[in-house]
PDB file of C-alpha atoms in Angstrom:
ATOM      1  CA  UNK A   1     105.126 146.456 122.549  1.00  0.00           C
ATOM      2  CA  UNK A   2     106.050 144.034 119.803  1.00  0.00           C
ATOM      3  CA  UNK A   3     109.497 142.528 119.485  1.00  0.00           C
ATOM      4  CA  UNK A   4     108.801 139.175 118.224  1.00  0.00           C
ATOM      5  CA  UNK A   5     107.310 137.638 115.290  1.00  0.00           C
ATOM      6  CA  UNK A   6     106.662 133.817 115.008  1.00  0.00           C
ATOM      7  CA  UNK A   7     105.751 132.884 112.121  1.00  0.00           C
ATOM      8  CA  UNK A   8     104.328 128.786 110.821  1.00  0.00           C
ATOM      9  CA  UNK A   9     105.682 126.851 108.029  1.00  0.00           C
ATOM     10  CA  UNK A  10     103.520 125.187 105.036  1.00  0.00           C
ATOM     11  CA  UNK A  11     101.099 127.761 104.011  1.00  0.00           C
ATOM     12  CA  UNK A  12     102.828 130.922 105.910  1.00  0.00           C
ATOM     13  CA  UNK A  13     105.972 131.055 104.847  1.00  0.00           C
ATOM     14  CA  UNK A  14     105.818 128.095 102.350  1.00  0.00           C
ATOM     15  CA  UNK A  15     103.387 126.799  99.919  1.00  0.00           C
ATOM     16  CA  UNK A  16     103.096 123.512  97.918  1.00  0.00           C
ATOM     17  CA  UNK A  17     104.427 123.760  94.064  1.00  0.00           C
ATOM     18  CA  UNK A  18     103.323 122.097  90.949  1.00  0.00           C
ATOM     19  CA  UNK A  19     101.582 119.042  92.646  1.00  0.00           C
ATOM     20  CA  UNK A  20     101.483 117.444  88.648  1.00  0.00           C
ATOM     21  CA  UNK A  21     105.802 117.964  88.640  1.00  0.00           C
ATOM     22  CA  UNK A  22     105.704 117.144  92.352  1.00  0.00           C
ATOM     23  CA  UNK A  23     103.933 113.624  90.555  1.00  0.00           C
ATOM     24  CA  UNK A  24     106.091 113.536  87.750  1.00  0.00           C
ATOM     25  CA  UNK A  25     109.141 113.579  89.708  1.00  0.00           C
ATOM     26  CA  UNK A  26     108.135 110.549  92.119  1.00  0.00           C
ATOM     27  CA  UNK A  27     106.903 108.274  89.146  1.00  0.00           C
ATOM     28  CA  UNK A  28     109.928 108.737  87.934  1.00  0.00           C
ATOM     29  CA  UNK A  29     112.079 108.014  90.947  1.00  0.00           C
ATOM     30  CA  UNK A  30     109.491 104.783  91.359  1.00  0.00           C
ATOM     31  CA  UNK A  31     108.988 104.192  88.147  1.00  0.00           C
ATOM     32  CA  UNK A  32     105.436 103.273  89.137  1.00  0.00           C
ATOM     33  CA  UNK A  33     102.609 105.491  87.404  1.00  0.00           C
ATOM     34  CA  UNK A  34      99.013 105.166  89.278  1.00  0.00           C
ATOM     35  CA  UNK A  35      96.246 104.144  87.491  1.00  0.00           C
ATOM     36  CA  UNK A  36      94.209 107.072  88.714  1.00  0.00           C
ATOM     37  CA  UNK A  37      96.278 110.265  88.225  1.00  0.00           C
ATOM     38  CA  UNK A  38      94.099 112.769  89.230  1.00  0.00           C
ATOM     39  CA  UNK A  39      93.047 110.970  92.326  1.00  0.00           C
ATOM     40  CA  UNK A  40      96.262 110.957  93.702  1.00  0.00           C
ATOM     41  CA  UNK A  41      96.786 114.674  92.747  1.00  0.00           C
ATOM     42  CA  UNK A  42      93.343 115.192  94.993  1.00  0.00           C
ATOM     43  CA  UNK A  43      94.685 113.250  98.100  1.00  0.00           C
ATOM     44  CA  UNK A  44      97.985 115.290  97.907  1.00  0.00           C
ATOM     45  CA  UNK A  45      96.412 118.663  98.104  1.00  0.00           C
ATOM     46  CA  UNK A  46      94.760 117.297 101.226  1.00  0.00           C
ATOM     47  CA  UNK A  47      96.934 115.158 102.965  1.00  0.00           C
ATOM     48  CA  UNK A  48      97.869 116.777 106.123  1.00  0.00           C
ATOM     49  CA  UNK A  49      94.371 117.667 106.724  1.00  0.00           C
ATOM     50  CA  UNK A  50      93.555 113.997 106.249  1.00  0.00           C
ATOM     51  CA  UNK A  51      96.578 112.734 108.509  1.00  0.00           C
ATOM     52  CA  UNK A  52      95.229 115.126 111.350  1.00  0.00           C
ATOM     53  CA  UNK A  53      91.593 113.658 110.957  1.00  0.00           C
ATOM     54  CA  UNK A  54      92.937 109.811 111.443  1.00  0.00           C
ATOM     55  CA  UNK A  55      95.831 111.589 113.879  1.00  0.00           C
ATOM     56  CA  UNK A  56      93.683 113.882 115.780  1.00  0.00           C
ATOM     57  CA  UNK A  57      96.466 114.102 118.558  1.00  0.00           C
ATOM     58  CA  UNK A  58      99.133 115.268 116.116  1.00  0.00           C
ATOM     59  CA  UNK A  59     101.288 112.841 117.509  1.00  0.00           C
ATOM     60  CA  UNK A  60     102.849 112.399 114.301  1.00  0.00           C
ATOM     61  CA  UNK A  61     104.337 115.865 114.299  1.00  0.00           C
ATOM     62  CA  UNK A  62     106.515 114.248 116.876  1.00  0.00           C
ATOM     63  CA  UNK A  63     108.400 111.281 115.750  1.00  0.00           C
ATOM     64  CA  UNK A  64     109.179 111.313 111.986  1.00  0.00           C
ATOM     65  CA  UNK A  65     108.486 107.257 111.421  1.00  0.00           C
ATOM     66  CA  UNK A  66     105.102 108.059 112.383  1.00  0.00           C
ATOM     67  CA  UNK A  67     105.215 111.525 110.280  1.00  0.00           C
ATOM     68  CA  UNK A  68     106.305 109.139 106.996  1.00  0.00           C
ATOM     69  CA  UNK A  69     103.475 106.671 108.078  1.00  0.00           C
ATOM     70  CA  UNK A  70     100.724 109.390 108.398  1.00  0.00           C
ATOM     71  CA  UNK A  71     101.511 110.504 104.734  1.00  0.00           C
ATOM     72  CA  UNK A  72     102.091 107.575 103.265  1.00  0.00           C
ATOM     73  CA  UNK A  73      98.667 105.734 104.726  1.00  0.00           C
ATOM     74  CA  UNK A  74      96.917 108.491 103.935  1.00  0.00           C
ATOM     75  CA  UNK A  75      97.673 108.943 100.238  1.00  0.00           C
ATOM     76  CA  UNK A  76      97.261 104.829 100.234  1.00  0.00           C
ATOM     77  CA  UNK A  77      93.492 104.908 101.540  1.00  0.00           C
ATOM     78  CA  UNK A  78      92.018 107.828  99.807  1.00  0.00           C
ATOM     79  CA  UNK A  79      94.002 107.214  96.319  1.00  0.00           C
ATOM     80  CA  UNK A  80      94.992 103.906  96.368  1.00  0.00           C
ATOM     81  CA  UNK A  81      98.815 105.528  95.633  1.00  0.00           C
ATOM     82  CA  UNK A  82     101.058 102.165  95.525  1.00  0.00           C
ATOM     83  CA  UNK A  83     103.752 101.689  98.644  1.00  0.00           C
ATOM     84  CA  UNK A  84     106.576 102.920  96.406  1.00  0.00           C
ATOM     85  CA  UNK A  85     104.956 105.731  94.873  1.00  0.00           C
ATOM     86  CA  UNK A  86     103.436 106.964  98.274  1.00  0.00           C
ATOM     87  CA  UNK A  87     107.500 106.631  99.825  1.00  0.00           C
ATOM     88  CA  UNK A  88     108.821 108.842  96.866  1.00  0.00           C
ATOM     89  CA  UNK A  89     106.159 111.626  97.479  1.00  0.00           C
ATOM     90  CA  UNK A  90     107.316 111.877 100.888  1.00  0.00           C
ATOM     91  CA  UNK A  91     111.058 111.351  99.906  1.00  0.00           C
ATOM     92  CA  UNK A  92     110.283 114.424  97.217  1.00  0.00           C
ATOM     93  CA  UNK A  93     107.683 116.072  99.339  1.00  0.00           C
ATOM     94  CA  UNK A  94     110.486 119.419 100.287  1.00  0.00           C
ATOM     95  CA  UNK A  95     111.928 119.702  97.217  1.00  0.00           C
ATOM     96  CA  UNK A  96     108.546 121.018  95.550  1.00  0.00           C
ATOM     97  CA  UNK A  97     107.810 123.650  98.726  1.00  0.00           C
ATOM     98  CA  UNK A  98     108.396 126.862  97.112  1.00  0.00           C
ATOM     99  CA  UNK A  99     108.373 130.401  99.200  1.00  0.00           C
ATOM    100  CA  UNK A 100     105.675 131.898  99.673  1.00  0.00           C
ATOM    101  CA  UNK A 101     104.978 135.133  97.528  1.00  0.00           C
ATOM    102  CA  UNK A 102     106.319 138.169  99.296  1.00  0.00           C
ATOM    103  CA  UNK A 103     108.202 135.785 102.192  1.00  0.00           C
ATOM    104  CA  UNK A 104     111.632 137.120 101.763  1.00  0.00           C
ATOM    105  CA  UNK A 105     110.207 140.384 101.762  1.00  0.00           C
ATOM    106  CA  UNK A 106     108.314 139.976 104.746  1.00  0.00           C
ATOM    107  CA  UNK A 107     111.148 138.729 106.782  1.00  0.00           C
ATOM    108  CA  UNK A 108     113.997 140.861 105.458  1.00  0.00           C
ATOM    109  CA  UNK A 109     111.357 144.024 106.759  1.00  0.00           C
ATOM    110  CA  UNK A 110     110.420 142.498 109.887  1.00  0.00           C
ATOM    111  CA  UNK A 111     113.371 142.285 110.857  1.00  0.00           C
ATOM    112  CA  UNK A 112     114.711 145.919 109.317  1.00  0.00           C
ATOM    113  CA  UNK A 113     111.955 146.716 111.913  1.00  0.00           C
ATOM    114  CA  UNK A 114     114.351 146.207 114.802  1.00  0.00           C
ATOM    115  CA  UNK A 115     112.134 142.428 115.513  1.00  0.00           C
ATOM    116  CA  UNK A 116     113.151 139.186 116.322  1.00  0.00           C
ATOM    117  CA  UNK A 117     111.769 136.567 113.388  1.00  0.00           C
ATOM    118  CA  UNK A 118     111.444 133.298 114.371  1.00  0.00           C
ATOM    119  CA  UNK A 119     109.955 130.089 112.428  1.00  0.00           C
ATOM    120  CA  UNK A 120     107.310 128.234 114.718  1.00  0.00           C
ATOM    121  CA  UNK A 121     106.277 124.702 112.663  1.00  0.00           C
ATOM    122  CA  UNK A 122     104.758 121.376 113.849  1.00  0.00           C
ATOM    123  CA  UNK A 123     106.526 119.042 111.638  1.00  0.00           C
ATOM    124  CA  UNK A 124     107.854 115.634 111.434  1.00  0.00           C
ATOM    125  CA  UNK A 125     111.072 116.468 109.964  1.00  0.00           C
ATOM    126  CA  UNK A 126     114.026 119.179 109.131  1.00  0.00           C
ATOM    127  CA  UNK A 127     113.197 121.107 106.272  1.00  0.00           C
ATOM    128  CA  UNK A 128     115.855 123.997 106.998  1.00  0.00           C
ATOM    129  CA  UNK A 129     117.850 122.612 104.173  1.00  0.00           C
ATOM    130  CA  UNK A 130     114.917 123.192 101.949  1.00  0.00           C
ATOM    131  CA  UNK A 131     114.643 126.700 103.815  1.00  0.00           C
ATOM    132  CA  UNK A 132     118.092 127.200 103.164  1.00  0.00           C
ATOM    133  CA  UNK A 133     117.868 126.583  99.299  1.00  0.00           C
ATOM    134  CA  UNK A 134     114.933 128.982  99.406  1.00  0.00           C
ATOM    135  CA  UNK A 135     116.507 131.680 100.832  1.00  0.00           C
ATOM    136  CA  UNK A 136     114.577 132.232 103.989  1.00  0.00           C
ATOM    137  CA  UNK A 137     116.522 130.399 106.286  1.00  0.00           C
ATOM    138  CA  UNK A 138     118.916 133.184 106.498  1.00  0.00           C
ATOM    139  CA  UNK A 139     116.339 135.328 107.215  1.00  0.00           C
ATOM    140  CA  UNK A 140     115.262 133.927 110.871  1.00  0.00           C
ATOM    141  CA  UNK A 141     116.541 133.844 114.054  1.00  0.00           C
ATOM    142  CA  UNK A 142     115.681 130.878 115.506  1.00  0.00           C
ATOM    143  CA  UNK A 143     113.750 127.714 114.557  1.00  0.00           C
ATOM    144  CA  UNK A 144     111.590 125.813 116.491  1.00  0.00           C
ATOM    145  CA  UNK A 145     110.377 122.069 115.658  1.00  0.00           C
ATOM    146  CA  UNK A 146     107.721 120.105 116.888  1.00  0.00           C
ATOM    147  CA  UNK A 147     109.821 117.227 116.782  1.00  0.00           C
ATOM    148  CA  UNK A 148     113.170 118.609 118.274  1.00  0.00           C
ATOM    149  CA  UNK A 149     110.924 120.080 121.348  1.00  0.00           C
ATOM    150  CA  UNK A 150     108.211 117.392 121.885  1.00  0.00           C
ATOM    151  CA  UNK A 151     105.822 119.727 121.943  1.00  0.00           C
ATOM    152  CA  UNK A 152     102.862 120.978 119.195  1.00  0.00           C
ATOM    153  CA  UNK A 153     100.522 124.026 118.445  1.00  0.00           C
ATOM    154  CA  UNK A 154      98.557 124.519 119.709  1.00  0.00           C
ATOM    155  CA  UNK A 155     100.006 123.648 123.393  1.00  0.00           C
ATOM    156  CA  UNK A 156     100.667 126.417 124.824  1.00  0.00           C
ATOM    157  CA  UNK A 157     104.152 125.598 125.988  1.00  0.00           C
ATOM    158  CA  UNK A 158     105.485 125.289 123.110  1.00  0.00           C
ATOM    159  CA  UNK A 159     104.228 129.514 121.990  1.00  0.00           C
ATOM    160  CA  UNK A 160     106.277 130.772 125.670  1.00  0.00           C
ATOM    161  CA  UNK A 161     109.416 128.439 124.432  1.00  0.00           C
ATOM    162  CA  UNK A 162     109.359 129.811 121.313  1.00  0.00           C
ATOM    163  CA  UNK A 163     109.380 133.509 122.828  1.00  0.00           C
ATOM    164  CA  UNK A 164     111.428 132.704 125.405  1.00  0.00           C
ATOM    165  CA  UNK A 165     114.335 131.254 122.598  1.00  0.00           C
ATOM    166  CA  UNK A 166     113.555 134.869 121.330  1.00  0.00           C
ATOM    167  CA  UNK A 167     114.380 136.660 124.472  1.00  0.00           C
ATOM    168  CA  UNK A 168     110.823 138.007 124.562  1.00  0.00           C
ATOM    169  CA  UNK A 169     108.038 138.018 126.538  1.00  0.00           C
ATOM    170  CA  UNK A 170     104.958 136.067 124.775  1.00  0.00           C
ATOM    171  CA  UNK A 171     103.056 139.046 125.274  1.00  0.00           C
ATOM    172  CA  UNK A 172     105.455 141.243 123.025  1.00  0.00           C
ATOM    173  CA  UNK A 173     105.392 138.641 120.127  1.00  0.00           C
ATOM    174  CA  UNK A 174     103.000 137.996 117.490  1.00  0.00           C
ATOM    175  CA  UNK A 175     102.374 134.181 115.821  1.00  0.00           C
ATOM    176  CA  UNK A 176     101.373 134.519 112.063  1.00  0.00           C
ATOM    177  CA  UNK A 177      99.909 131.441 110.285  1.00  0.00           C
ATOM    178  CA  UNK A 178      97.081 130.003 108.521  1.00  0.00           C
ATOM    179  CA  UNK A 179      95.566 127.327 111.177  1.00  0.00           C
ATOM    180  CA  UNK A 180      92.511 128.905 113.786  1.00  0.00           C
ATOM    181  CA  UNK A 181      93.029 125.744 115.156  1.00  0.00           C
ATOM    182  CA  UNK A 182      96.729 125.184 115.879  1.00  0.00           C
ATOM    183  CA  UNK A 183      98.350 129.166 115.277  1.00  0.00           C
ATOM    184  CA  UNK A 184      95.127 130.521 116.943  1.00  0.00           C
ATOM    185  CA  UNK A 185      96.557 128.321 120.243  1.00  0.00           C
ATOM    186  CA  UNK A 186      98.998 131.409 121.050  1.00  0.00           C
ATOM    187  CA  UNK A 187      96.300 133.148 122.558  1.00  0.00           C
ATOM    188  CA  UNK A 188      96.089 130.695 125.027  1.00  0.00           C
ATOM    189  CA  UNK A 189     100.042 131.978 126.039  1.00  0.00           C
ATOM    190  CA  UNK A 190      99.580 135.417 126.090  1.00  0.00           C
ATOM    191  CA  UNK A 191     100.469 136.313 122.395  1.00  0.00           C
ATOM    192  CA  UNK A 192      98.149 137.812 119.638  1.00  0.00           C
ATOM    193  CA  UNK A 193      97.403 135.271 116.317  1.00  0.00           C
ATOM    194  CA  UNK A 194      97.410 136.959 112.920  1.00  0.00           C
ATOM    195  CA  UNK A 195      95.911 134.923 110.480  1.00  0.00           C
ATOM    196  CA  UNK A 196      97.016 134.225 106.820  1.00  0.00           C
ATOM    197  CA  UNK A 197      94.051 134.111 104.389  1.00  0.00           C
ATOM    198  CA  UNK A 198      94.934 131.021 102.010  1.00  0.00           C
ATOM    199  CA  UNK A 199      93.599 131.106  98.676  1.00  0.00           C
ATOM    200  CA  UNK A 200      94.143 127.855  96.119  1.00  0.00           C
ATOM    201  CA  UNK A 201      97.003 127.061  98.209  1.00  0.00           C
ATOM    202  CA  UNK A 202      98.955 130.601  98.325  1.00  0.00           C
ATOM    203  CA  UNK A 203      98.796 132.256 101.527  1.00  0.00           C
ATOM    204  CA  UNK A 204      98.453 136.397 100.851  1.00  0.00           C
ATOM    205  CA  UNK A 205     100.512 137.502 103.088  1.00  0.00           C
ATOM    206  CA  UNK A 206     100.322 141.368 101.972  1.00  0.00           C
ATOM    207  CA  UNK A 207      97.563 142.092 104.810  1.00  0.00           C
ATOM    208  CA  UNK A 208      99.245 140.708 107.304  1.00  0.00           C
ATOM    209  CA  UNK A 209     102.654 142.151 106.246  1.00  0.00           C
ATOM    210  CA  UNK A 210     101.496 145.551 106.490  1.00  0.00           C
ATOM    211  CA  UNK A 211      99.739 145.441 109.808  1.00  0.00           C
ATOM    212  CA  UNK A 212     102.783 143.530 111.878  1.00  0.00           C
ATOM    213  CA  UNK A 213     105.005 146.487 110.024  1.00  0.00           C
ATOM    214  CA  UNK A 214     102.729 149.120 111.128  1.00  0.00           C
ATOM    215  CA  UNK A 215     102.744 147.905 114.924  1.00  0.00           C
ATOM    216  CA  UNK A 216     106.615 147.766 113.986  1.00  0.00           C
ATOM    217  CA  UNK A 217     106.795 151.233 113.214  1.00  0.00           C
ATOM    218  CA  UNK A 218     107.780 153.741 116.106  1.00  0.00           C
ATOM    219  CA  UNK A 219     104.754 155.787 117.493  1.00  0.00           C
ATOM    220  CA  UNK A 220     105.651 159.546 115.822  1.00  0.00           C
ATOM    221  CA  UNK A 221     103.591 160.343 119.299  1.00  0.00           C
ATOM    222  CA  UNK A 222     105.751 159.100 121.605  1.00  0.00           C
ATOM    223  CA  UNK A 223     108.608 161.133 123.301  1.00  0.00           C
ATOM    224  CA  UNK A 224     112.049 159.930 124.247  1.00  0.00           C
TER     225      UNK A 224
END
């Protein structure tokens, strides 16, 4: 029976803004503008995936230096971004996360549902001020860091702890995200993946919204 929902961070329940004002912003706080604009914009809209190539380990969802450090290098090797600039991205970096389209929603009706909604992200550092400002934070019941619990996704230690802070059993909780890879490691603990189609950086969450209501919903069936 499903009780639960965990649900991941950057495209789940977050996406990435205007990457040009995310740009803007830092050259301004730098006030050093790159000599090649548009590669920098490229390496932004890929930089985690490029951190976890050179940090296959995801070690760096662990400690935050080493969180800064993966950004930073990355944006450095693949666009030449300059040390200040690359510092000010990551200083700006959670003020241009926006919520996803139909997040609120999603967890205002999960949890309507009678379910326990909890946020499940590997990530270097707190963002539930930035959740806060969003207006999701309010909306969950309990948030679980890489970094505050040593462990990441997809170990599957850190899918039962996440349950268990729920007061469920893994097997009556569902993790929603985006990553085969990392989300898809709840299996692995007893809990069913539903993944997030992503499309030009918005996850549609719509799909999945409707199926975890509909396994929500109380069986018309089923007798008391």
């Amino acid at each position: 029976m499903l009780r639960a929902v965990l649900v991941d961070l950057h495209h789940t329940l977050v996406r990435t803004g205007s990457v040009d004002t995310w740009v803007d912003a830092a050259v301004a706080a730098s006030g050093d503008e790159p000599a090649d604009r548009q590669a920098v914009l490229t390496s932004l809209r890929h930089v985690w995936s490029r951190a976890a190539v050179r940090h296959p380990d995801l070690a760096w969802d662990l400690d935050p230096a080493l969180h800064r450090r993966a950004f930073e290098e990355s944006l450095r090797e693949d666009s030449s971004t300059s040390a200040p600039l690359s510092a000010a991205l990551y200083d700006l970096m959670l003020a241009h996360w926006m919520a996803s389209d139909g997040a609120v929603d999603l967890l205002v009706a999960l949890r309507r549902h009678g379910l326990r909604v909890g946020l499940l992200s590997n990530i270097g550092l707190d963002p539930r001020g930035r959740l806060a400002q969003l207006g999701l934070l309010e909306h969950l019941d309990d948030v679980v860091l890489s970094v505050e619990v040593g462990l990441v996704k997809p170990d599957p230690r850190v899918f039962a702890l996440a349950a268990r802070r729920l007061g469920v059993e893994a097997a009556d909780c569902v993790m929603l995200g985006d990553s085969r890879s990392t989300d898809g490691g709840a299996a692995a603990a007893g809990m069913t993946t539903v993944l997030v189609p992503v499309d030009d950086g918005r996850p549609r969450l719509g799909a999945a919204a409707r199926m975890l209501l509909a396994a929500a919903a109380p069986d018309p069936l089923s007798t008391s």
